[in-house]
PDB file of C-alpha atoms in Angstrom:
ATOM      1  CA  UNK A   1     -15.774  37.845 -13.364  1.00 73.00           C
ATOM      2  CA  UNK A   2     -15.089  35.691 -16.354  1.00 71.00           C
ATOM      3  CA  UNK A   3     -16.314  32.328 -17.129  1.00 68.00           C
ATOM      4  CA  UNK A   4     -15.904  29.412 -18.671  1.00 66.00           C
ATOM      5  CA  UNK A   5     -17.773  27.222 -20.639  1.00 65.00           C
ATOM      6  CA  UNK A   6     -16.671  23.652 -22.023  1.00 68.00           C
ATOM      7  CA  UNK A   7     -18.209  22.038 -24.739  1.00 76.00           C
ATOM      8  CA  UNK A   8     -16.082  18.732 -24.707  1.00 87.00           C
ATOM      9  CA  UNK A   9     -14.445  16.586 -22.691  1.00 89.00           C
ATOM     10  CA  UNK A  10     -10.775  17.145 -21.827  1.00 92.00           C
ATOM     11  CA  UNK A  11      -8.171  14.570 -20.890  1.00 94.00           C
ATOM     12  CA  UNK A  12      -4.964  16.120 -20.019  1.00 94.00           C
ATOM     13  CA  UNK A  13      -1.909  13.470 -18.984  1.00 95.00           C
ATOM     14  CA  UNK A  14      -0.864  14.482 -15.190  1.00 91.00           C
ATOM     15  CA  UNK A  15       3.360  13.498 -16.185  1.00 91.00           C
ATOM     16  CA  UNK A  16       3.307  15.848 -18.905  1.00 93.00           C
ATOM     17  CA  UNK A  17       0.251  18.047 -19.366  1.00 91.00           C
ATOM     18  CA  UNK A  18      -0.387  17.591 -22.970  1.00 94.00           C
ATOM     19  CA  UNK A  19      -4.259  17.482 -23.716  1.00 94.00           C
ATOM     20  CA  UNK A  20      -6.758  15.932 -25.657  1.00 94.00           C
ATOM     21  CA  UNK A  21     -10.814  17.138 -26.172  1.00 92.00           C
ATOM     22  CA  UNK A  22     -13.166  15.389 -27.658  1.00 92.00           C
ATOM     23  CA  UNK A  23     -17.306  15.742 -27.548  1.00 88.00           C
ATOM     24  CA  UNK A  24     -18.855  12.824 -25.579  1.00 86.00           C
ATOM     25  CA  UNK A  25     -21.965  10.627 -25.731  1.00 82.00           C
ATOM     26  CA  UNK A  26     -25.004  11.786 -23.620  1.00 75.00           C
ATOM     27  CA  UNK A  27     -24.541  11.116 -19.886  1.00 67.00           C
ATOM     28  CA  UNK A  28     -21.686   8.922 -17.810  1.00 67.00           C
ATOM     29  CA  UNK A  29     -22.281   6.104 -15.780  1.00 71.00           C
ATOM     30  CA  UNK A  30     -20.993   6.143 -11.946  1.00 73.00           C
ATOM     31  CA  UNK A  31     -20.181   3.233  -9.936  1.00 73.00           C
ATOM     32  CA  UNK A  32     -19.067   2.932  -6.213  1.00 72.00           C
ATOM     33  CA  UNK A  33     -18.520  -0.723  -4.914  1.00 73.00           C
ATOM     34  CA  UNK A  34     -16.984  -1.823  -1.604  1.00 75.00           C
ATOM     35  CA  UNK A  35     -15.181  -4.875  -1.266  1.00 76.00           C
ATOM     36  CA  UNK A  36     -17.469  -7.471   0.477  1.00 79.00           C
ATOM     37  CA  UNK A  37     -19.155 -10.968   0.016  1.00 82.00           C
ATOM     38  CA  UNK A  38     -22.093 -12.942   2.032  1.00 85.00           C
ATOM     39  CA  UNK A  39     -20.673 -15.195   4.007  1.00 87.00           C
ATOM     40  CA  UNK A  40     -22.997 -18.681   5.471  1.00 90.00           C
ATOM     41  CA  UNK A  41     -22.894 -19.522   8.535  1.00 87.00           C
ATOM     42  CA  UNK A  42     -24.333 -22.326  10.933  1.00 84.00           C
ATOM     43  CA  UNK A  43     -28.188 -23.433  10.617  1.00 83.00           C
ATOM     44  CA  UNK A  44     -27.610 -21.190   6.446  1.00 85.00           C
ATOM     45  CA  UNK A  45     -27.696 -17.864   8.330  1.00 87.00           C
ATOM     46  CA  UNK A  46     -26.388 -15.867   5.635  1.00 88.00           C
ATOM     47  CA  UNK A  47     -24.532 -12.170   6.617  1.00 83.00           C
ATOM     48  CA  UNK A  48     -23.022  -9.583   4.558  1.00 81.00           C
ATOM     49  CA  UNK A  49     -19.442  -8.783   4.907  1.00 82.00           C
ATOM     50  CA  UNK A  50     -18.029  -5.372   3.663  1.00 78.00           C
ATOM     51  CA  UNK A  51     -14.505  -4.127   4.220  1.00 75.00           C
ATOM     52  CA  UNK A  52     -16.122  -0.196   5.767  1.00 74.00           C
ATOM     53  CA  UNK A  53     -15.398   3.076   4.158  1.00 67.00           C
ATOM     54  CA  UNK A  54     -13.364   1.515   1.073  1.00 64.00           C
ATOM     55  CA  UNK A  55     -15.111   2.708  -2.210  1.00 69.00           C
ATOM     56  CA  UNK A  56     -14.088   1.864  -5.891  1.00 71.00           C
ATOM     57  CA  UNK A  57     -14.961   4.980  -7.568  1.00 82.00           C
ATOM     58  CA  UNK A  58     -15.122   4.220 -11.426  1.00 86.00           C
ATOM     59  CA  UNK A  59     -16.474   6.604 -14.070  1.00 88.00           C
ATOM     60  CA  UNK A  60     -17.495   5.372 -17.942  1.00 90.00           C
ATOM     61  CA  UNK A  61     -17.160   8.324 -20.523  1.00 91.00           C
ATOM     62  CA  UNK A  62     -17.514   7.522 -24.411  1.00 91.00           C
ATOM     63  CA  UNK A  63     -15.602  10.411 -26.608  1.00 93.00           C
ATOM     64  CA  UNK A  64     -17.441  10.487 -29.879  1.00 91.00           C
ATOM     65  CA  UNK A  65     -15.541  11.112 -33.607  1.00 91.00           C
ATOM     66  CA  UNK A  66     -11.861  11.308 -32.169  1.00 93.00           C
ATOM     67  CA  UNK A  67      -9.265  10.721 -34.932  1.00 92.00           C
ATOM     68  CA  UNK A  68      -6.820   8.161 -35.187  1.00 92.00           C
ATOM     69  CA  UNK A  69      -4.208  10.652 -33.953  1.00 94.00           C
ATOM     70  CA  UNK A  70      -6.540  10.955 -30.463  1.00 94.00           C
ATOM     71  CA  UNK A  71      -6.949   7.585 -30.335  1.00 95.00           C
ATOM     72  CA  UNK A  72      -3.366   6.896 -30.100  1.00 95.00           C
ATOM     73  CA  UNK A  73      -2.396   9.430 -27.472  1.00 96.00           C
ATOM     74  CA  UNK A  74      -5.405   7.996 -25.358  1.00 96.00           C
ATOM     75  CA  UNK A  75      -3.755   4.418 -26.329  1.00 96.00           C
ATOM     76  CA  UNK A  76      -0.555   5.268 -24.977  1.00 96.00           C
ATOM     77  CA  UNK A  77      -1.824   7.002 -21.414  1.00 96.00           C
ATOM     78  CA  UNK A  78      -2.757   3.446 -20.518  1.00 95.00           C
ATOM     79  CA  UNK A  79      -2.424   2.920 -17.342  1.00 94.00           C
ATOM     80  CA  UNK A  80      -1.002   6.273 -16.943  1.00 94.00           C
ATOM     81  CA  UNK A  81      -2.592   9.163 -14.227  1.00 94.00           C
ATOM     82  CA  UNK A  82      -4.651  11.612 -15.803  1.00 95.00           C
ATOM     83  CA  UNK A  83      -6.610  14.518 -14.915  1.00 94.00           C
ATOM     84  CA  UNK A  84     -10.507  14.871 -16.419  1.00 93.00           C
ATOM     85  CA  UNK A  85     -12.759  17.595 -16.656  1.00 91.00           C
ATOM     86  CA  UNK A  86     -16.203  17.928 -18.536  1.00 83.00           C
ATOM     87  CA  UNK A  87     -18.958  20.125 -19.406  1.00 78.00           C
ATOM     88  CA  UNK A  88     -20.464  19.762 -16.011  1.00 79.00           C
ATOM     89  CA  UNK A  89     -18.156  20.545 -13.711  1.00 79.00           C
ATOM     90  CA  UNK A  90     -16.510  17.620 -12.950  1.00 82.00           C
ATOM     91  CA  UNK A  91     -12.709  17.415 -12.054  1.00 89.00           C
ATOM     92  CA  UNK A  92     -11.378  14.032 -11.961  1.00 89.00           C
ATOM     93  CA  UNK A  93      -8.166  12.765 -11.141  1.00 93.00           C
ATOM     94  CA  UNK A  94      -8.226   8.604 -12.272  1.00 93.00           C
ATOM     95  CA  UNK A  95      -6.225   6.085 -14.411  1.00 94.00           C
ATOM     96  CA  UNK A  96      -7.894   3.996 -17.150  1.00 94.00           C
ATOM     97  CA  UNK A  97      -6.066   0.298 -18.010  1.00 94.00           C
ATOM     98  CA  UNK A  98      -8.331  -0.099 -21.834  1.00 94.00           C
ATOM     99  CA  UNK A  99      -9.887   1.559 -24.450  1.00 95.00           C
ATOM    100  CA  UNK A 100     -13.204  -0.080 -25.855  1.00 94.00           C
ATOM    101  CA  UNK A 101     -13.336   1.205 -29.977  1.00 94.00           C
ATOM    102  CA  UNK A 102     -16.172   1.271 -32.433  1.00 93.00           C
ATOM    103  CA  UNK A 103     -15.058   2.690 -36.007  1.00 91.00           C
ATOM    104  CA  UNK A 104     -17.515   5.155 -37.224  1.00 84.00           C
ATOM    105  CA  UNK A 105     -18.420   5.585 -40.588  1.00 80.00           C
ATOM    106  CA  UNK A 106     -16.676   8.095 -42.996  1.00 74.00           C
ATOM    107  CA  UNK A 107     -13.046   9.782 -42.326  1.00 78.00           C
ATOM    108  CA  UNK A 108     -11.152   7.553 -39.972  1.00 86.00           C
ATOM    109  CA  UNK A 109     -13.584   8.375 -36.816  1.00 92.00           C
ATOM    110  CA  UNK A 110     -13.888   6.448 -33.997  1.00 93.00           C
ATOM    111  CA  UNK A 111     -15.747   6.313 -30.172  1.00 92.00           C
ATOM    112  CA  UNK A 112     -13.953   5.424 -27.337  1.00 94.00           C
ATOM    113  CA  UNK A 113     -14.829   3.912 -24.334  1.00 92.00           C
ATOM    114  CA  UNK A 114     -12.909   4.232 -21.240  1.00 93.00           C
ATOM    115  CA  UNK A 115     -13.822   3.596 -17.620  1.00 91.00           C
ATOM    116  CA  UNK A 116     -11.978   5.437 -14.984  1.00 91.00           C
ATOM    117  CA  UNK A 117     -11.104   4.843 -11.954  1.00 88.00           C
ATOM    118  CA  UNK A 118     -10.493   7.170  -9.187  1.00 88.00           C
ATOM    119  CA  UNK A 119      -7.107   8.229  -7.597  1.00 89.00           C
ATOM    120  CA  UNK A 120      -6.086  10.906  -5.220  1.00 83.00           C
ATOM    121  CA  UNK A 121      -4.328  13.661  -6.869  1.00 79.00           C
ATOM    122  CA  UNK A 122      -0.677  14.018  -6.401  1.00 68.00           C
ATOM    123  CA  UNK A 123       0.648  16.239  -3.644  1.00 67.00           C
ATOM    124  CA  UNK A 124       1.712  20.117  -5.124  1.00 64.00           C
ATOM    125  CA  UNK A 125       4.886  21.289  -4.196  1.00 61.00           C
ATOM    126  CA  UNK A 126       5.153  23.577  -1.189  1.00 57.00           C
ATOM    127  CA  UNK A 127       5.271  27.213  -1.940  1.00 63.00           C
ATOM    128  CA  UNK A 128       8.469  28.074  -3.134  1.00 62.00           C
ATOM    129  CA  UNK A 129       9.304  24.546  -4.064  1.00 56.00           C
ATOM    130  CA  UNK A 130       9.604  24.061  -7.879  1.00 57.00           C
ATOM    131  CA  UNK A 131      10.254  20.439  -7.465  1.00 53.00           C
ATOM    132  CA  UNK A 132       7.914  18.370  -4.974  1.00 47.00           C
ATOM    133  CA  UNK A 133      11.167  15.876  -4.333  1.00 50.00           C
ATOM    134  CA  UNK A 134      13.096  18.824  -2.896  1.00 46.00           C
ATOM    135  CA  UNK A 135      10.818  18.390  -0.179  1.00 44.00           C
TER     136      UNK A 135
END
């Protein structure tokens, strides 16, 4: 059985399927957050409120040395679904709304920050179906 093994991070843009790779910086950072808020009440009893099972799944990547051409396409997916996959395994369907940019020394190189945020993946069109608005 074959595998495969990916050294970078790919972004590929869900509307039309064109792809960008780039390495990243060590790690990711994960948050999941609720809505909620601590509410007082009489005699300053103090409770947490939390709306239940409604997460805020947000993912920070950094791609390292893209080019100004990369930087452009991720520019213009703003906003935009997108489907992620890195070097360990994870598959990611999200939608990012900035891109944090350091220049890096030397030929035009930059990082890029985005933070994700989770969405659920379109539906696929029935079998048989090449269109999923036929359905």
């Amino acid at each position: 059985m074959a595998t495969v093994a990916l050294t970078k991070l790919w972004i590929n843009h869900l509307a039309t399927g064109a792809a960008i790779a780039a390495h990243t910086a060590p790690g990711r950072t994960r948050r999941l957050t609720t809505p909620g808020e601590v509410r007082t009440y009489g005699s300053s009893t103090r409770r947490p409120v939390a709306a239940p099972a409604i997460r805020d799944h947000t993912y920070t990547f950094t791609l390292r040395d893209i080019t100004t051409t990369t930087h452009d396409t991720l520019a213009a997916w703003i906003g935009q679904p997108v489907q992620i996959r890195n070097d360990r395994g994870l598959l990611l369907h999200a939608v990012y709304y900035g891109i944090d940019t350091a220049e890096r020394p030397g030929e035009h190189l930059y990082d890029a920050t985005i933070t994700t945020t989770e969405i659920t993946p379109a539906p696929r069109p029935a079998p048989g179906f090449s269109d999923a608005s036929a359905l």
